[in-house]
Amino acid sequence: MFPARRRRSVRIATLYFVATCVLLIMISPYLYMLLQSLAPWREVDRVFFPSSFGFHSYRWLLAGGAAALPRPWLRAWGNSALVATVVTLSRVIVGALVGYALAVLSFRGRRTIQNFILFHMFYPGIILLVPTFLLIRALGLYDTYWAMILPGLVSTWAIFMYANFFRSIPQEVVEAARMDGASELRIIFQIMIPIARPVTAIVFLFLFMERWIELLWDMIVIRDPTKQTLNVLLATMFGPYGGYQGPLYAAGVLLTFPIIILFLLFSRRFVKGVSLVIST
Amino acid sequence: MESGNRTAIKVKTTVKLRKELGGWLLASPYLAMAVLFFLIPLGWSLSLVFFDWNLISPVRNYVGFYNFREALSSTRVHNAFLNTYKFMAIIVPSVMVVSLGLALIVHHLPRLKQFYAVGFFLPYLASGVAISLVVRGILSYDSAFNEFLRSVFGTSPRWLRDSFWATLVISAMIVWKLSGYYALIFLAGLQGIPRELYEAAALDGAGPFTQFRKITLPLLYPAFYTVLVLAVGLCFGIFTEPYVLTGGGPRFATHTWQLEIYYQAFERFRAGYGATVAVLNAVVTFASILVIRRIVESWGTRRGFR
């Protein structure tokens, strides 16, 4: 082997070694959580690598948790899934519909709506926190699922992403479909949404994740433990379940790993998809 | 011929009508939600700041600008205000270095770029609550990690009960979460740099370090700018990590704007005052981002990066 080539292969091997070490560091909190959730209780946090593995923390959790302070952990997971799914589906569909209207249909008032959406998108949401809470209460929705779902049904960011993407599609595609007698809704659902798959994947993932890990809002509008999302339940049980670190890790796994798995399913063209987010 | 012309006109008018009506119909779900959950709260927030109201009592006392005066002289708000810049000073530079490092690794890998980029991105998916749980466990007094520190150094820090360490731990959590995401921004920037530049520089005898300093860094200016703006904006919205780990302590060392708003409005039920702090937060955020952007832009123009 030539020395230069050998030097090069040594360099590449080093690079892979460094990359793998960094990767392990980056995912180590997840690995730690997973290992500790399977560890015998007396070893939790006391050792990095448990001597044996078992599902006792999960069983304890799903059986309702501490006898003195039972909590519906499995139901909380279902609440998270329900709220995140409904909200994200609505945000994606509304995003595609409004994005299509703004990008493809030229109608009077379009520019005004566009500017209004930009204003809405950049308006600091924190100012709206207290009044939106008051509104939810005035509507009689405090402590209901609607309080978590209703205010989030529309995302200006999703609209923006779809409008940007649809603008890049040649107008002739739409014209041809119209000539064939397709209705606008049909054009959206049978032509535009299938073309927009990379946008949908990334928008769905980001919005689903955002809703899944929401804390502040869900904490404010929900008091009943049977309606709490898993994220809120875990946050509020931090102190009271302080002596049950193992089961809390199990709850952490139930909270974190679904998103990771969802992401890995979506991740095939992820880097390209993210460039859509970055470029805007 | 004529009938063909007429159908063409008919098609044209129906298409026109479809565009006019369809546009408004398709936009209507957004418009309805925007009125209900944007315009109404927006109007409400403007009046709320002038009242002292406990969320329950039917009486709302008009207090003029008293809420603003109280907030501006409150040490809690001062702490939140200053802590934001403290977090910014730690988080922004570190997140830039770490994410650029991750991007460089991925960029130079001959294969499996996608695999590593996706892996580095995984922290971005974490719930702050779940990660806080891990951090609390690792830093608890008799954890394996602290035992290890004590066996080597003879002592272990008080971590979350120490202002310095608590700030650092929370900053590190945020850097960890964001760097894989920002690395993708740097990666896109790196991939946009033409190879010929490096080849030409190598012919002129520039070593890898000089190439990095004279080509890579200046040409990454737009990526640095994007990451800076994103990271700065994020520092004004820190909530989850201090809420579950430190409650803003010790001695307000990790207190933030959002913690203060939450505490005032929803723990002490001071709706008007909480809304006032939120308005201040938004104004400070807007002004800070504007100033920081101006500084970086003029610096970039002077150095010829823009």
Coordinates of C-alpha atoms in Angstrom, one line a residue:
Chain A
M1 CA 0.0 0.0 0.0
F2 CA 1.2 3.5 -0.8
P3 CA 2.0 5.6 2.3
A4 CA -0.3 8.4 1.1
R5 CA -3.3 6.1 0.7
R6 CA -2.5 4.5 4.0
R7 CA -2.4 7.8 5.7
R8 CA -5.7 8.6 4.2
S9 CA -7.4 5.4 5.3
V10 CA -6.0 6.0 8.8
R11 CA -7.6 9.5 8.7
I12 CA -10.9 8.1 7.7
A13 CA -10.9 5.4 10.3
T14 CA -10.1 8.1 12.9
L15 CA -13.0 10.2 11.6
Y16 CA -15.4 7.3 11.9
F17 CA -14.2 6.5 15.4
V18 CA -14.7 10.1 16.5
A19 CA -18.1 10.3 14.8
T20 CA -19.2 7.1 16.6
C21 CA -18.0 8.3 20.0
V22 CA -19.8 11.7 19.5
L23 CA -22.9 9.8 18.4
L24 CA -22.8 7.7 21.5
I25 CA -22.5 10.8 23.7
M26 CA -25.4 12.5 21.9
I27 CA -27.7 9.5 22.5
S28 CA -26.3 8.6 25.9
P29 CA -29.2 10.2 27.9
Y30 CA -31.7 8.0 25.9
L31 CA -29.6 4.9 26.6
Y32 CA -29.2 5.8 30.3
M33 CA -33.0 6.2 30.5
L34 CA -33.6 2.9 28.8
L35 CA -31.1 1.0 30.9
Q36 CA -32.3 2.5 34.2
S37 CA -35.9 1.8 33.4
L38 CA -35.0 -1.9 33.1
A39 CA -32.7 -2.0 36.1
P40 CA -33.5 -3.6 39.6
W41 CA -34.8 -0.8 41.8
R42 CA -31.8 -0.9 44.2
E43 CA -29.4 -0.3 41.3
V44 CA -31.3 2.6 39.7
D45 CA -28.9 5.6 39.3
R46 CA -26.3 3.7 41.5
V47 CA -24.7 1.9 38.5
F48 CA -24.4 2.8 34.9
F49 CA -24.9 -0.8 33.6
P50 CA -27.4 -2.8 35.7
S51 CA -26.6 -6.4 36.6
S52 CA -29.9 -7.7 35.4
F53 CA -32.9 -6.5 33.3
G54 CA -36.6 -6.7 33.9
F55 CA -39.9 -5.0 33.2
H56 CA -40.9 -4.6 36.8
S57 CA -40.8 -0.7 36.6
Y58 CA -43.1 -0.8 33.6
R59 CA -45.5 -3.3 35.3
W60 CA -45.6 -1.2 38.5
L61 CA -46.3 1.9 36.4
L62 CA -49.0 0.4 34.3
A63 CA -50.7 -1.1 37.4
G64 CA -51.3 2.4 38.6
G65 CA -48.1 3.5 40.4
A66 CA -47.7 4.2 44.1
A67 CA -50.6 2.8 46.1
A68 CA -50.7 6.1 48.1
L69 CA -50.9 8.2 45.0
P70 CA -52.2 6.2 42.1
R71 CA -52.0 7.8 38.7
P72 CA -53.3 6.6 35.3
W73 CA -50.0 6.4 33.5
L74 CA -51.2 4.4 30.5
R75 CA -54.2 6.6 30.0
A76 CA -51.9 9.7 30.1
W77 CA -50.0 8.1 27.2
G78 CA -53.3 7.7 25.3
N79 CA -54.2 11.3 26.1
S80 CA -50.9 12.5 24.6
A81 CA -51.4 10.4 21.5
L82 CA -55.0 11.5 21.1
V83 CA -54.3 15.2 21.5
A84 CA -51.1 15.2 19.4
T85 CA -52.7 13.2 16.6
V86 CA -55.9 15.2 16.3
V87 CA -54.0 18.5 16.5
T88 CA -51.3 17.5 14.0
L89 CA -53.7 16.1 11.4
S90 CA -55.8 19.2 11.5
R91 CA -52.7 21.4 11.2
V92 CA -51.4 19.5 8.2
I93 CA -54.8 19.5 6.4
V94 CA -55.6 23.1 7.1
G95 CA -52.0 24.0 6.2
A96 CA -52.3 22.2 2.8
L97 CA -55.7 23.8 2.0
V98 CA -54.8 27.4 2.9
G99 CA -51.3 27.0 1.4
Y100 CA -52.9 25.9 -1.8
A101 CA -55.3 28.8 -1.8
L102 CA -52.5 31.3 -1.2
A103 CA -50.1 29.8 -3.7
V104 CA -52.3 28.7 -6.6
L105 CA -55.6 30.6 -6.5
S106 CA -55.5 34.3 -7.3
F107 CA -58.4 35.9 -5.5
R108 CA -59.2 39.3 -4.1
G109 CA -57.8 39.7 -0.6
R110 CA -55.1 37.1 -1.1
R111 CA -52.3 39.6 -0.3
T112 CA -54.0 40.8 2.8
I113 CA -54.5 37.3 4.1
Q114 CA -50.8 36.5 3.3
N115 CA -49.6 39.6 5.2
F116 CA -51.9 38.8 8.1
I117 CA -50.5 35.3 8.4
L118 CA -47.0 36.7 8.5
F119 CA -48.0 39.1 11.3
H120 CA -49.7 36.2 13.1
M121 CA -46.6 34.0 12.7
F122 CA -44.2 36.5 14.1
Y123 CA -46.5 37.9 16.9
P124 CA -45.0 36.8 20.2
G125 CA -47.2 33.9 21.5
I126 CA -46.3 34.5 25.1
I127 CA -48.5 37.7 25.2
L128 CA -51.5 35.5 24.2
L129 CA -51.0 32.9 27.0
V130 CA -53.1 34.6 29.7
P131 CA -55.9 35.9 27.5
T132 CA -56.2 32.6 25.6
F133 CA -56.5 30.8 29.0
L134 CA -59.3 33.3 30.0
L135 CA -61.0 32.7 26.6
I136 CA -60.9 28.9 27.1
R137 CA -62.4 29.3 30.6
A138 CA -65.1 31.7 29.3
L139 CA -66.0 29.1 26.6
G140 CA -66.5 26.6 29.4
L141 CA -63.7 24.4 28.1
Y142 CA -61.3 24.5 31.1
D143 CA -60.2 21.0 32.1
T144 CA -61.5 19.4 28.9
Y145 CA -59.7 17.8 26.0
W146 CA -61.0 20.7 23.9
A147 CA -58.8 23.1 25.8
M148 CA -55.7 21.2 24.6
I149 CA -57.0 20.6 21.1
L150 CA -59.0 23.7 19.9
P151 CA -56.4 26.5 20.2
G152 CA -53.8 24.5 18.2
L153 CA -55.9 23.3 15.3
V154 CA -54.1 25.7 12.9
S155 CA -50.4 26.4 12.4
T156 CA -49.3 29.4 10.5
W157 CA -45.9 27.7 9.9
A158 CA -47.6 24.7 8.2
I159 CA -49.5 27.1 5.9
F160 CA -46.3 28.9 5.1
M161 CA -44.4 25.7 4.3
Y162 CA -47.1 24.4 2.0
A163 CA -47.6 27.7 0.3
N164 CA -43.9 27.9 -0.4
F165 CA -43.8 24.4 -1.8
F166 CA -46.9 24.8 -4.0
R167 CA -45.5 28.0 -5.5
S168 CA -42.6 26.0 -6.9
I169 CA -45.0 23.6 -8.7
P170 CA -45.7 24.7 -12.4
Q171 CA -49.1 26.3 -12.8
E172 CA -49.7 24.1 -15.9
V173 CA -50.2 21.0 -13.7
V174 CA -53.2 22.7 -12.0
E175 CA -54.5 24.1 -15.3
A176 CA -54.4 20.6 -17.0
A177 CA -56.3 19.1 -14.1
R178 CA -58.9 21.8 -14.3
M179 CA -59.4 21.2 -18.0
D180 CA -60.0 17.5 -17.2
G181 CA -62.8 18.7 -15.0
A182 CA -61.2 18.1 -11.6
S183 CA -62.6 20.2 -8.7
E184 CA -60.2 22.3 -6.6
L185 CA -60.5 19.9 -3.6
R186 CA -59.8 17.0 -5.9
I187 CA -56.7 18.8 -7.3
I188 CA -55.5 19.3 -3.7
F189 CA -56.0 15.8 -2.4
Q190 CA -55.2 13.8 -5.5
I191 CA -52.4 15.9 -7.1
M192 CA -50.9 18.5 -4.8
I193 CA -50.8 16.6 -1.5
P194 CA -49.1 13.5 -3.1
I195 CA -46.5 15.8 -4.7
A196 CA -45.9 17.5 -1.4
R197 CA -45.0 14.3 0.4
P198 CA -41.5 15.6 1.6
V199 CA -43.1 18.7 3.0
T200 CA -45.9 16.7 4.7
A201 CA -43.3 14.3 6.3
I202 CA -41.3 17.1 7.8
V203 CA -44.3 19.3 8.8
F204 CA -46.1 16.3 10.4
L205 CA -43.0 15.3 12.3
F206 CA -42.1 18.7 13.7
L207 CA -45.7 19.6 14.6
F208 CA -46.4 16.2 16.2
M209 CA -43.2 16.4 18.3
E210 CA -44.0 20.0 19.3
R211 CA -47.5 19.0 20.5
W212 CA -46.3 15.8 22.2
I213 CA -43.8 17.7 24.4
E214 CA -46.0 20.7 25.1
L215 CA -45.9 21.5 28.9
L216 CA -46.9 25.0 29.9
W217 CA -50.3 25.2 28.1
D218 CA -51.4 21.7 29.0
M219 CA -50.4 22.2 32.6
I220 CA -52.5 25.4 32.8
V221 CA -55.7 24.2 31.3
I222 CA -55.9 20.6 32.7
R223 CA -56.3 19.8 36.4
D224 CA -58.0 16.3 36.2
P225 CA -55.2 13.7 36.3
T226 CA -57.2 11.4 34.0
K227 CA -57.0 14.0 31.2
Q228 CA -53.4 15.0 31.7
T229 CA -50.9 14.2 29.0
L230 CA -47.9 12.0 29.8
N231 CA -45.5 15.0 29.6
V232 CA -47.6 16.9 32.2
L233 CA -48.2 13.9 34.4
L234 CA -44.4 13.1 34.5
A235 CA -43.6 16.8 35.2
T236 CA -46.1 17.0 38.1
M237 CA -45.0 13.6 39.6
F238 CA -41.3 14.5 39.7
G239 CA -41.6 15.4 43.4
P240 CA -44.3 13.1 44.7
Y241 CA -42.8 10.0 43.0
G242 CA -39.2 11.1 43.9
G243 CA -38.6 7.7 45.6
Y244 CA -39.6 5.7 42.5
Q245 CA -36.9 6.8 40.1
G246 CA -37.0 3.5 38.2
P247 CA -40.7 3.8 37.2
L248 CA -40.2 7.4 36.4
Y249 CA -37.5 6.3 33.9
A250 CA -40.0 3.9 32.4
A251 CA -42.5 6.7 32.0
G252 CA -39.7 8.7 30.4
V253 CA -39.1 5.9 27.9
L254 CA -42.8 5.7 27.1
L255 CA -42.7 9.5 26.5
T256 CA -39.5 9.6 24.4
F257 CA -39.2 6.5 22.4
P258 CA -42.5 6.7 20.4
I259 CA -41.2 10.0 18.9
I260 CA -37.8 8.6 18.2
I261 CA -39.4 5.6 16.4
L262 CA -41.8 7.8 14.5
F263 CA -38.8 9.9 13.5
L264 CA -36.7 7.0 12.4
L265 CA -39.7 5.8 10.2
F266 CA -39.8 9.3 8.6
S267 CA -36.0 9.7 8.4
R268 CA -35.3 8.2 5.0
R269 CA -35.3 11.5 3.2
F270 CA -35.0 13.5 6.3
V271 CA -31.9 15.6 5.7
K272 CA -33.3 16.7 2.3
G273 CA -36.6 17.5 3.9
V274 CA -35.0 19.6 6.6
S275 CA -33.4 21.7 4.0
L276 CA -36.9 22.8 3.2
V277 CA -37.3 24.0 6.7
I278 CA -33.9 25.7 6.8
S279 CA -34.2 27.5 3.5
T280 CA -37.4 29.3 4.6
Chain B
M1 CA -66.4 27.4 -33.7
E2 CA -68.7 29.8 -31.9
S3 CA -70.0 27.3 -29.4
G4 CA -66.4 26.3 -28.7
N5 CA -65.6 29.9 -28.0
R6 CA -68.5 30.2 -25.7
T7 CA -67.6 27.2 -23.7
A8 CA -64.1 28.6 -23.4
I9 CA -65.5 31.8 -22.0
K10 CA -67.8 29.9 -19.7
V11 CA -64.9 27.8 -18.5
K12 CA -62.9 31.0 -17.9
T13 CA -65.6 32.6 -15.9
T14 CA -66.2 29.5 -13.8
V15 CA -62.5 29.2 -13.2
K16 CA -62.4 32.8 -12.2
L17 CA -65.4 32.3 -9.8
R18 CA -63.8 29.2 -8.5
K19 CA -60.6 31.0 -7.7
E20 CA -62.4 33.9 -5.9
L21 CA -64.9 31.8 -4.0
G22 CA -62.5 28.8 -3.6
G23 CA -59.8 31.0 -2.2
W24 CA -61.9 32.4 0.6
L25 CA -63.6 29.0 1.3
L26 CA -60.2 27.2 1.6
A27 CA -58.8 30.0 3.8
S28 CA -61.9 30.1 6.0
P29 CA -60.8 27.5 8.6
Y30 CA -57.7 29.5 9.2
L31 CA -59.5 32.8 9.3
A32 CA -62.1 31.5 11.8
M33 CA -59.4 30.1 14.1
A34 CA -57.3 33.3 13.8
V35 CA -60.2 35.5 14.9
L36 CA -61.1 33.2 17.8
F37 CA -57.6 32.4 19.1
F38 CA -55.5 35.2 17.8
L39 CA -57.4 38.5 17.4
I40 CA -59.7 38.1 20.4
P41 CA -56.9 37.2 22.8
L42 CA -54.8 39.9 21.3
G43 CA -57.4 42.5 22.0
W44 CA -58.0 41.1 25.5
S45 CA -54.3 41.2 26.3
L46 CA -54.2 44.9 25.5
S47 CA -56.8 45.7 28.2
L48 CA -55.7 43.0 30.7
V49 CA -52.4 44.8 31.4
F50 CA -54.3 47.8 33.0
F51 CA -56.2 45.7 35.5
D52 CA -55.6 44.0 38.8
W53 CA -57.6 40.8 38.7
N54 CA -57.3 37.5 40.5
L55 CA -59.0 35.4 37.7
I56 CA -62.0 34.7 40.0
S57 CA -63.5 37.8 41.5
P58 CA -66.2 39.6 39.5
V59 CA -64.4 42.9 40.3
R60 CA -61.5 44.0 38.1
N61 CA -59.7 47.0 39.5
Y62 CA -58.4 49.4 36.9
V63 CA -54.9 50.3 38.0
G64 CA -53.5 52.2 35.0
F65 CA -49.8 51.6 34.5
Y66 CA -49.3 50.3 38.0
N67 CA -48.6 46.7 36.7
F68 CA -45.8 48.1 34.5
R69 CA -44.3 50.1 37.3
E70 CA -44.4 47.1 39.6
A71 CA -42.9 44.8 37.0
L72 CA -40.1 47.2 36.1
S73 CA -39.1 47.5 39.8
S74 CA -39.5 43.8 40.7
T75 CA -36.3 41.9 41.5
R76 CA -37.9 38.7 40.2
V77 CA -38.3 40.4 36.8
H78 CA -34.8 41.8 37.0
N79 CA -33.5 38.3 37.6
A80 CA -35.4 36.9 34.7
F81 CA -34.2 39.7 32.5
L82 CA -30.5 39.3 33.4
N83 CA -30.6 35.5 33.5
T84 CA -31.7 35.4 29.9
Y85 CA -28.5 37.2 28.8
K86 CA -26.5 35.0 31.1
F87 CA -28.0 31.9 29.5
M88 CA -27.4 33.5 26.1
A89 CA -23.8 34.2 26.8
I90 CA -23.2 30.5 27.6
I91 CA -25.6 28.8 25.2
V92 CA -25.1 30.8 21.9
P93 CA -21.3 30.4 21.6
S94 CA -21.3 26.7 22.8
V95 CA -24.2 25.7 20.5
M96 CA -22.3 27.3 17.6
V97 CA -19.1 25.5 18.3
V98 CA -20.8 22.1 19.0
S99 CA -23.1 22.2 16.0
L100 CA -20.3 23.3 13.6
G101 CA -18.2 20.5 14.9
L102 CA -21.0 18.0 14.3
A103 CA -21.6 19.4 10.8
L104 CA -17.8 19.1 10.0
I105 CA -17.8 15.5 11.1
V106 CA -20.8 14.6 8.9
H107 CA -19.4 16.7 6.0
H108 CA -16.1 14.9 5.9
L109 CA -17.5 11.4 6.3
P110 CA -17.2 9.6 2.9
R111 CA -20.2 7.5 3.6
L112 CA -23.1 7.1 6.1
K113 CA -23.5 10.9 6.2
Q114 CA -27.3 10.4 6.5
F115 CA -27.0 7.9 9.4
Y116 CA -24.8 10.2 11.5
A117 CA -26.8 13.4 10.7
V118 CA -30.0 11.6 11.8
G119 CA -28.3 10.3 14.9
F120 CA -27.0 13.7 15.9
F121 CA -30.5 15.1 15.4
L122 CA -32.1 12.7 17.9
P123 CA -31.7 14.9 21.0
Y124 CA -33.9 17.5 19.3
L125 CA -36.8 15.1 19.8
A126 CA -36.5 14.9 23.5
S127 CA -39.1 16.1 25.9
G128 CA -37.4 18.6 28.3
V129 CA -39.3 16.8 31.1
A130 CA -37.8 13.3 30.3
I131 CA -34.3 14.7 30.0
S132 CA -34.6 16.6 33.2
L133 CA -35.5 13.3 34.8
V134 CA -32.3 11.8 33.5
V135 CA -30.2 14.8 34.6
R136 CA -31.8 14.8 38.1
G137 CA -31.0 11.1 38.4
I138 CA -27.4 11.4 37.2
L139 CA -26.7 14.3 39.5
S140 CA -28.5 12.9 42.6
Y141 CA -26.1 12.7 45.6
D142 CA -25.5 9.0 45.6
S143 CA -25.6 8.4 41.9
A144 CA -22.9 6.4 40.1
F145 CA -21.6 9.6 38.5
N146 CA -21.2 11.5 41.8
E147 CA -19.7 8.4 43.5
F148 CA -17.2 8.4 40.6
L149 CA -16.4 12.1 41.0
R150 CA -15.9 11.6 44.8
S151 CA -13.6 8.6 44.3
V152 CA -11.4 10.7 41.9
F153 CA -11.6 14.3 43.3
G154 CA -12.7 13.5 46.8
T155 CA -15.7 15.7 46.5
S156 CA -18.7 16.3 44.2
P157 CA -20.4 19.6 43.4
R158 CA -23.9 20.4 44.8
W159 CA -25.0 20.7 41.2
L160 CA -28.6 22.0 41.1
R161 CA -28.3 23.6 44.5
D162 CA -25.4 25.7 43.4
S163 CA -26.1 28.8 41.3
F164 CA -23.1 28.3 39.1
W165 CA -23.6 24.6 38.3
A166 CA -27.3 24.9 38.0
T167 CA -26.9 27.5 35.3
L168 CA -24.3 25.4 33.5
V169 CA -26.4 22.2 33.7
I170 CA -29.5 23.8 32.2
S171 CA -27.4 25.5 29.5
A172 CA -25.8 22.2 28.7
M173 CA -29.2 20.5 28.4
I174 CA -30.3 23.1 25.9
V175 CA -27.1 23.0 23.9
W176 CA -27.4 19.2 23.8
K177 CA -30.9 19.4 22.5
L178 CA -30.3 22.0 19.8
S179 CA -26.9 21.3 18.4
G180 CA -27.9 18.4 16.1
Y181 CA -30.6 20.5 14.5
Y182 CA -28.3 23.5 14.0
A183 CA -25.7 21.2 12.6
L184 CA -28.0 20.6 9.7
I185 CA -27.9 24.3 8.9
F186 CA -24.1 24.3 9.0
L187 CA -24.0 21.2 6.9
A188 CA -26.1 22.8 4.2
G189 CA -23.7 25.8 4.3
L190 CA -20.7 23.5 4.1
Q191 CA -22.1 21.7 1.1
G192 CA -22.6 25.0 -0.7
I193 CA -18.9 25.9 -0.6
P194 CA -17.4 25.2 -4.0
R195 CA -14.6 22.6 -3.9
E196 CA -12.4 24.6 -6.3
L197 CA -11.8 27.2 -3.6
Y198 CA -10.0 24.6 -1.5
E199 CA -8.1 23.2 -4.4
A200 CA -6.9 26.7 -5.4
A201 CA -6.0 27.5 -1.9
A202 CA -4.1 24.2 -1.6
L203 CA -2.1 25.1 -4.8
D204 CA -1.2 28.4 -3.1
G205 CA 0.2 26.4 -0.3
A206 CA -2.5 27.0 2.3
G207 CA -2.7 24.2 4.9
P208 CA -6.0 22.8 6.2
F209 CA -6.1 25.2 9.2
T210 CA -5.6 28.2 7.0
Q211 CA -8.2 26.9 4.5
F212 CA -10.7 26.5 7.4
R213 CA -10.0 30.0 8.7
K214 CA -9.9 31.8 5.4
I215 CA -12.5 29.9 3.4
T216 CA -14.8 27.8 5.5
L217 CA -15.6 30.2 8.3
P218 CA -16.2 33.4 6.2
L219 CA -18.4 31.5 3.7
L220 CA -20.4 30.0 6.6
Y221 CA -21.4 33.5 7.7
P222 CA -25.1 33.1 6.6
A223 CA -25.3 29.8 8.5
F224 CA -23.8 31.4 11.6
Y225 CA -26.3 34.3 11.3
T226 CA -29.3 31.9 11.0
V227 CA -28.1 29.9 14.0
L228 CA -27.4 33.0 16.0
V229 CA -30.9 34.4 15.4
L230 CA -32.6 31.1 16.2
A231 CA -30.6 30.5 19.4
V232 CA -31.0 34.0 20.7
G233 CA -34.8 33.8 20.2
L234 CA -34.8 30.5 22.0
C235 CA -33.1 31.9 25.1
F236 CA -36.1 34.1 25.8
G237 CA -38.5 31.1 25.9
I238 CA -36.7 28.8 28.4
F239 CA -39.2 27.2 30.7
T240 CA -39.3 23.4 31.0
E241 CA -35.8 22.6 32.3
P242 CA -35.7 25.2 35.1
Y243 CA -39.4 24.5 35.9
V244 CA -38.9 20.9 36.7
L245 CA -35.3 20.9 37.8
T246 CA -34.7 24.0 39.9
G247 CA -38.0 25.9 40.0
G248 CA -35.9 29.0 39.1
G249 CA -33.5 28.6 42.0
P250 CA -31.2 28.5 43.7
R251 CA -31.8 32.2 44.7
F252 CA -33.3 32.9 41.3
A253 CA -30.1 31.9 39.5
T254 CA -32.2 30.0 36.8
H255 CA -35.3 32.1 37.0
T256 CA -36.7 33.0 33.5
W257 CA -39.3 35.2 31.9
Q258 CA -41.7 32.3 31.3
L259 CA -41.3 31.0 34.8
E260 CA -42.2 34.4 36.1
I261 CA -45.3 34.7 33.9
Y262 CA -46.4 31.2 34.8
Y263 CA -45.9 31.9 38.5
Q264 CA -47.7 35.3 38.6
A265 CA -50.6 34.4 36.4
F266 CA -51.3 30.8 37.3
E267 CA -49.9 30.2 40.8
R268 CA -50.6 33.6 42.3
F269 CA -53.6 34.1 40.0
R270 CA -52.6 37.7 39.0
A271 CA -53.9 37.7 35.5
G272 CA -53.3 41.4 34.8
Y273 CA -49.8 41.4 36.2
G274 CA -48.8 38.1 34.4
A275 CA -50.0 39.6 31.1
T276 CA -48.0 42.7 31.8
V277 CA -44.8 40.6 32.4
A278 CA -45.6 38.8 29.1
V279 CA -45.8 42.1 27.2
L280 CA -42.5 43.2 28.7
N281 CA -41.0 39.8 27.8
A282 CA -42.1 40.3 24.2
V283 CA -40.8 43.8 23.9
V284 CA -37.4 42.9 25.4
T285 CA -37.2 39.9 23.1
F286 CA -38.0 41.9 20.0
A287 CA -35.6 44.7 20.9
S288 CA -32.8 42.4 21.8
I289 CA -33.1 40.3 18.6
L290 CA -33.2 43.6 16.6
V291 CA -30.1 45.0 18.3
I292 CA -28.1 41.7 18.0
R293 CA -29.1 41.3 14.4
R294 CA -28.0 44.9 13.6
I295 CA -24.6 44.4 15.3
V296 CA -23.9 41.1 13.6
E297 CA -25.1 42.5 10.2
S298 CA -22.9 45.6 10.4
W299 CA -20.0 43.5 11.6
G300 CA -20.5 41.1 8.7
T301 CA -20.7 43.9 6.2
R302 CA -17.6 45.6 7.5
R303 CA -15.7 42.3 7.2
G304 CA -17.1 41.7 3.7
F305 CA -19.0 38.5 4.6
R306 CA -22.4 39.8 3.3

